[in-house]
């Protein structure tokens, strides 16, 4: 079980949305079932959809340096931004491109800030995290749930509830990523998108060993493998935006500034994106 927290002074619209959490969002699944049951071969294939095909991490790769329970570690609110403005701007633009206003969105491992475009109103945005005080300050959440995904990877939402699931700069803390990705698959509607974004920052002692000891390439590859570990996701797409290199010729004193740390390179941006079953085509 997890706790559901409502934003203070909910509007009538929010109250209407709250009821939907307990009811399926696809009202006619029969068509899908009939299609899947056309023959025994298709039925056998469909039975594995959403299942974990293989586990990516070793037991050692799941370990953390800090053995304090996550519930205690995240008990105190951290009202800070974990990436720079350049990263946030890139992520917001990506959301603007990939998410439609009529979507119902689950923001996994969220915080007090939202990276969704301020000028776009989505049908419903549900937050998830470990600290209620942080989530209560997030202005885009219609409501939120508290759950430790390293202890329990199953939500109580109905299957096929969300059009999109987001995970921002937090995938490095998942000790059971294969199970979390399988649960995300269950929660997504057919054609729904899962966007996992990250940079090179982390709480080092709380990141899993496979992430801490990895390179940039291996971390991207790791997230791709998380998607590949679950039957039914489309081929993962990788989006990168790396910091621009400084042209020493145009900046005569740049080497001096670098020496004293006066040049602060922007955070590199990575996003790995995949869809449930198929990538839908929408008219512009």
Short mmCIF file of C-alpha atoms in Angstrom, two decimals:
data_model
loop_
_atom_site.label_atom_id
_atom_site.label_comp_id
_atom_site.label_asym_id
_atom_site.label_seq_id
_atom_site.Cartn_x
_atom_site.Cartn_y
_atom_site.Cartn_z
CA UNK A 1 0.00 0.00 0.00
CA UNK A 2 1.05 3.58 -0.52
CA UNK A 3 -0.41 6.88 0.55
CA UNK A 4 -2.23 9.25 -1.76
CA UNK A 5 -1.71 12.94 -1.07
CA UNK A 6 -3.91 15.61 -2.51
CA UNK A 7 -2.88 19.14 -3.36
CA UNK A 8 -4.30 21.74 -0.96
CA UNK A 9 -7.62 23.31 -1.91
CA UNK A 10 -8.28 21.13 -4.96
CA UNK A 11 -10.32 22.61 -7.74
CA UNK A 12 -13.49 20.90 -8.99
CA UNK A 13 -11.52 19.77 -12.03
CA UNK A 14 -8.96 18.09 -9.80
CA UNK A 15 -11.68 16.37 -7.83
CA UNK A 16 -13.09 14.97 -11.03
CA UNK A 17 -9.69 13.63 -12.01
CA UNK A 18 -9.13 11.99 -8.63
CA UNK A 19 -11.96 9.54 -9.19
CA UNK A 20 -10.30 8.16 -12.30
CA UNK A 21 -7.44 6.61 -10.34
CA UNK A 22 -9.65 3.72 -9.27
CA UNK A 23 -11.22 2.97 -12.65
CA UNK A 24 -9.73 1.58 -15.87
CA UNK A 25 -8.94 4.18 -18.50
CA UNK A 26 -9.50 1.86 -21.46
CA UNK A 27 -13.19 1.06 -21.48
CA UNK A 28 -13.14 -1.49 -24.30
CA UNK A 29 -10.21 -3.85 -23.80
CA UNK A 30 -12.21 -6.68 -25.41
CA UNK A 31 -11.04 -5.67 -28.87
CA UNK A 32 -7.43 -6.01 -27.80
CA UNK A 33 -8.04 -9.37 -26.15
CA UNK A 34 -9.88 -10.74 -29.19
CA UNK A 35 -7.05 -9.68 -31.46
CA UNK A 36 -4.51 -11.35 -29.18
CA UNK A 37 -6.51 -14.58 -29.08
CA UNK A 38 -6.87 -15.05 -32.85
CA UNK A 39 -4.65 -18.12 -32.72
CA UNK A 40 -2.58 -20.05 -30.23
CA UNK A 41 0.72 -18.68 -31.52
CA UNK A 42 -0.38 -15.08 -31.03
CA UNK A 43 -1.83 -15.96 -27.65
CA UNK A 44 1.48 -17.48 -26.59
CA UNK A 45 3.34 -14.37 -27.71
CA UNK A 46 0.92 -12.05 -25.91
CA UNK A 47 1.36 -13.95 -22.65
CA UNK A 48 4.97 -12.78 -22.46
CA UNK A 49 4.24 -9.14 -23.25
CA UNK A 50 5.20 -6.94 -20.31
CA UNK A 51 7.18 -9.73 -18.66
CA UNK A 52 10.84 -9.52 -17.69
CA UNK A 53 12.87 -11.45 -20.27
CA UNK A 54 16.15 -11.25 -18.35
CA UNK A 55 17.71 -9.40 -15.46
CA UNK A 56 20.33 -6.85 -16.43
CA UNK A 57 22.11 -6.24 -13.12
CA UNK A 58 24.11 -8.59 -10.96
CA UNK A 59 23.46 -8.58 -7.24
CA UNK A 60 26.64 -6.59 -6.72
CA UNK A 61 25.60 -4.06 -9.35
CA UNK A 62 22.49 -3.24 -7.31
CA UNK A 63 24.35 -2.31 -4.15
CA UNK A 64 24.74 1.18 -2.67
CA UNK A 65 27.45 2.66 -0.47
CA UNK A 66 24.94 4.28 1.88
CA UNK A 67 22.94 1.54 3.57
CA UNK A 68 20.53 3.91 5.32
CA UNK A 69 16.94 3.11 4.34
CA UNK A 70 15.70 5.37 1.54
CA UNK A 71 12.72 6.35 3.68
CA UNK A 72 15.10 7.89 6.21
CA UNK A 73 17.51 9.33 3.65
CA UNK A 74 14.74 11.23 1.84
CA UNK A 75 12.81 12.19 4.98
CA UNK A 76 14.20 15.73 4.91
CA UNK A 77 13.05 17.83 1.92
CA UNK A 78 15.76 18.94 -0.50
CA UNK A 79 14.38 22.04 -2.18
CA UNK A 80 17.21 22.35 -4.69
CA UNK A 81 17.56 21.71 -8.40
CA UNK A 82 19.72 18.72 -9.28
CA UNK A 83 20.65 19.83 -12.82
CA UNK A 84 21.42 23.16 -14.43
CA UNK A 85 19.17 25.46 -16.46
CA UNK A 86 20.49 24.16 -19.77
CA UNK A 87 19.52 20.60 -18.93
CA UNK A 88 16.08 21.70 -17.71
CA UNK A 89 15.46 23.73 -20.86
CA UNK A 90 16.42 20.80 -23.09
CA UNK A 91 14.16 18.45 -21.13
CA UNK A 92 11.23 20.86 -21.22
CA UNK A 93 11.59 21.20 -24.99
CA UNK A 94 11.68 17.41 -25.33
CA UNK A 95 8.46 17.13 -23.33
CA UNK A 96 6.88 19.80 -25.52
CA UNK A 97 7.72 17.71 -28.60
CA UNK A 98 6.70 14.30 -27.26
CA UNK A 99 3.76 14.96 -24.93
CA UNK A 100 0.27 16.09 -25.98
CA UNK A 101 -2.13 18.19 -23.86
CA UNK A 102 -4.71 15.38 -23.71
CA UNK A 103 -2.28 13.02 -22.01
CA UNK A 104 -2.46 11.55 -18.52
CA UNK A 105 1.07 11.55 -17.11
CA UNK A 106 2.84 9.77 -14.26
CA UNK A 107 5.96 11.60 -13.05
CA UNK A 108 8.09 8.96 -11.34
CA UNK A 109 10.55 9.93 -8.59
CA UNK A 110 9.43 13.52 -8.88
CA UNK A 111 10.28 16.49 -6.67
CA UNK A 112 9.21 20.04 -5.84
CA UNK A 113 9.83 21.36 -9.37
CA UNK A 114 8.24 20.34 -12.63
CA UNK A 115 10.01 20.18 -15.96
CA UNK A 116 6.80 20.17 -17.97
CA UNK A 117 6.15 23.23 -20.18
CA UNK A 118 4.39 25.90 -18.15
CA UNK A 119 2.12 26.89 -21.03
CA UNK A 120 0.75 23.39 -21.66
CA UNK A 121 -2.15 22.05 -19.60
CA UNK A 122 -2.21 18.26 -19.51
CA UNK A 123 -5.28 16.18 -18.76
CA UNK A 124 -3.83 14.90 -15.50
CA UNK A 125 -0.39 14.77 -13.90
CA UNK A 126 0.22 12.32 -11.05
CA UNK A 127 3.44 12.56 -9.09
CA UNK A 128 5.40 9.92 -7.23
CA UNK A 129 8.26 10.30 -4.81
CA UNK A 130 9.63 9.77 -1.33
CA UNK A 131 9.08 13.15 0.32
CA UNK A 132 5.58 14.56 0.73
CA UNK A 133 6.80 18.08 1.49
CA UNK A 134 8.69 18.29 -1.79
CA UNK A 135 5.84 16.90 -3.85
CA UNK A 136 3.28 19.18 -2.21
CA UNK A 137 5.21 22.17 -3.58
CA UNK A 138 5.14 20.91 -7.17
CA UNK A 139 2.53 23.12 -8.89
CA UNK A 140 1.88 20.73 -11.78
CA UNK A 141 0.77 17.71 -9.78
CA UNK A 142 -2.94 17.03 -9.44
CA UNK A 143 -2.00 14.67 -6.64
CA UNK A 144 0.88 12.40 -5.69
CA UNK A 145 1.73 9.07 -4.10
CA UNK A 146 4.54 8.10 -1.75
CA UNK A 147 6.25 4.80 -2.47
CA UNK A 148 9.73 3.32 -2.08
CA UNK A 149 10.37 1.63 -5.42
CA UNK A 150 13.38 -0.20 -4.02
CA UNK A 151 11.03 -1.98 -1.61
CA UNK A 152 7.85 -2.34 -3.65
CA UNK A 153 7.65 -1.94 -7.42
CA UNK A 154 3.88 -2.30 -7.84
CA UNK A 155 1.43 0.59 -7.93
CA UNK A 156 -2.28 0.23 -7.33
CA UNK A 157 -3.24 2.01 -10.53
CA UNK A 158 -5.21 0.04 -13.08
CA UNK A 159 -3.34 -1.31 -16.08
CA UNK A 160 -3.23 0.96 -19.15
CA UNK A 161 -3.83 4.10 -17.06
CA UNK A 162 -1.23 6.55 -18.38
CA UNK A 163 -0.28 7.93 -21.77
CA UNK A 164 3.22 8.84 -20.58
CA UNK A 165 5.56 8.02 -17.70
CA UNK A 166 8.53 10.26 -16.92
CA UNK A 167 11.63 9.63 -14.83
CA UNK A 168 14.04 12.54 -14.44
CA UNK A 169 17.59 12.25 -13.06
CA UNK A 170 16.59 9.37 -10.78
CA UNK A 171 17.03 6.11 -12.67
CA UNK A 172 20.49 5.71 -11.11
CA UNK A 173 18.93 5.00 -7.70
CA UNK A 174 16.75 2.06 -8.76
CA UNK A 175 17.94 -1.23 -7.30
CA UNK A 176 15.26 -3.25 -9.12
CA UNK A 177 15.06 -1.38 -12.44
CA UNK A 178 13.83 -4.36 -14.43
CA UNK A 179 10.78 -4.72 -12.18
CA UNK A 180 10.12 -0.97 -12.25
CA UNK A 181 10.27 -0.89 -16.06
CA UNK A 182 7.91 -3.87 -16.22
CA UNK A 183 5.49 -2.02 -13.94
CA UNK A 184 5.74 1.09 -16.12
CA UNK A 185 4.88 -1.08 -19.12
CA UNK A 186 1.77 -2.32 -17.31
CA UNK A 187 0.67 1.22 -16.45
CA UNK A 188 1.14 2.59 -19.97
CA UNK A 189 -1.63 2.54 -22.54
CA UNK A 190 -0.72 0.87 -25.85
CA UNK A 191 1.46 3.39 -27.65
CA UNK A 192 2.28 5.15 -24.38
CA UNK A 193 5.76 6.60 -23.94
CA UNK A 194 8.35 6.22 -21.18
CA UNK A 195 10.98 8.99 -21.10
CA UNK A 196 14.02 8.43 -18.86
CA UNK A 197 16.40 11.41 -18.63
CA UNK A 198 19.65 11.80 -16.71
CA UNK A 199 22.97 13.62 -16.59
CA UNK A 200 26.28 12.99 -14.85
CA UNK A 201 25.12 14.18 -11.42
CA UNK A 202 24.01 11.90 -8.59
CA UNK A 203 23.96 11.31 -4.86
CA UNK A 204 27.06 9.17 -5.17
CA UNK A 205 26.47 7.13 -2.04
CA UNK A 206 22.86 6.33 -3.04
CA UNK A 207 23.48 5.45 -6.69
CA UNK A 208 23.80 1.75 -7.48
CA UNK A 209 27.25 0.30 -8.08
CA UNK A 210 26.63 -0.38 -11.79
CA UNK A 211 25.95 3.34 -12.26
CA UNK A 212 28.67 4.72 -9.98
CA UNK A 213 31.40 2.66 -11.59
CA UNK A 214 30.16 3.12 -15.13
CA UNK A 215 31.09 5.49 -17.92
CA UNK A 216 28.77 7.82 -19.78
CA UNK A 217 28.45 5.25 -22.56
CA UNK A 218 27.80 2.36 -20.17
CA UNK A 219 25.10 4.32 -18.32
CA UNK A 220 23.22 5.06 -21.52
CA UNK A 221 23.60 1.44 -22.51
CA UNK A 222 22.35 0.35 -19.10
CA UNK A 223 19.06 2.25 -19.49
CA UNK A 224 18.66 0.86 -23.00
CA UNK A 225 19.09 -2.63 -21.53
CA UNK A 226 16.45 -1.90 -18.91
CA UNK A 227 13.97 -1.31 -21.73
CA UNK A 228 15.19 -4.40 -23.57
CA UNK A 229 14.71 -6.53 -20.47
CA UNK A 230 10.91 -6.13 -20.71
CA UNK A 231 9.00 -7.79 -23.52
CA UNK A 232 6.92 -5.33 -25.54
CA UNK A 233 8.81 -2.04 -25.50
CA UNK A 234 9.83 -0.59 -28.86
CA UNK A 235 13.48 -0.16 -29.74
CA UNK A 236 14.89 2.49 -27.43
CA UNK A 237 15.75 5.91 -28.85
CA UNK A 238 18.66 7.84 -27.33
CA UNK A 239 18.69 11.65 -27.29
CA UNK A 240 21.94 13.41 -26.38
CA UNK A 241 22.93 17.02 -25.94
CA UNK A 242 26.50 17.52 -24.82
CA UNK A 243 28.16 20.74 -23.59
CA UNK A 244 29.76 22.81 -26.30
CA UNK A 245 33.55 22.85 -26.22
CA UNK A 246 35.34 26.09 -25.48
CA UNK A 247 37.28 27.55 -28.41
CA UNK A 248 40.60 28.53 -26.87
CA UNK A 249 41.49 30.70 -29.87
CA UNK A 250 38.45 32.91 -29.37
CA UNK A 251 39.07 33.11 -25.61
CA UNK A 252 42.77 33.91 -25.03
CA UNK A 253 42.53 33.50 -21.26
CA UNK A 254 40.25 30.47 -21.32
CA UNK A 255 43.01 28.11 -20.12
CA UNK A 256 43.57 30.33 -17.08
CA UNK A 257 39.85 30.43 -16.36
CA UNK A 258 39.66 26.64 -16.66
CA UNK A 259 42.60 26.29 -14.30
CA UNK A 260 40.79 28.25 -11.58
CA UNK A 261 37.43 26.66 -12.27
CA UNK A 262 35.87 29.82 -13.68
CA UNK A 263 34.44 27.96 -16.65
CA UNK A 264 31.51 25.80 -15.58
CA UNK A 265 30.52 23.41 -18.35
CA UNK A 266 26.81 22.78 -18.60
CA UNK A 267 25.36 19.44 -17.59
CA UNK A 268 25.29 16.86 -20.40
CA UNK A 269 21.77 15.74 -21.33
CA UNK A 270 20.73 12.17 -22.04
CA UNK A 271 17.28 10.74 -22.56
CA UNK A 272 16.29 7.19 -23.44
CA UNK A 273 12.78 6.85 -24.87
CA UNK A 274 10.62 3.87 -25.77
CA UNK A 275 6.94 3.14 -26.32
CA UNK A 276 4.65 0.34 -25.28
CA UNK A 277 4.10 -2.04 -28.21
CA UNK A 278 4.28 0.56 -30.96
CA UNK A 279 5.19 4.16 -31.61
CA UNK A 280 1.99 6.04 -32.52
CA UNK A 281 1.92 8.50 -35.42
CA UNK A 282 0.13 11.76 -34.65
CA UNK A 283 -0.85 14.48 -37.05
CA UNK A 284 0.95 17.79 -36.52
#
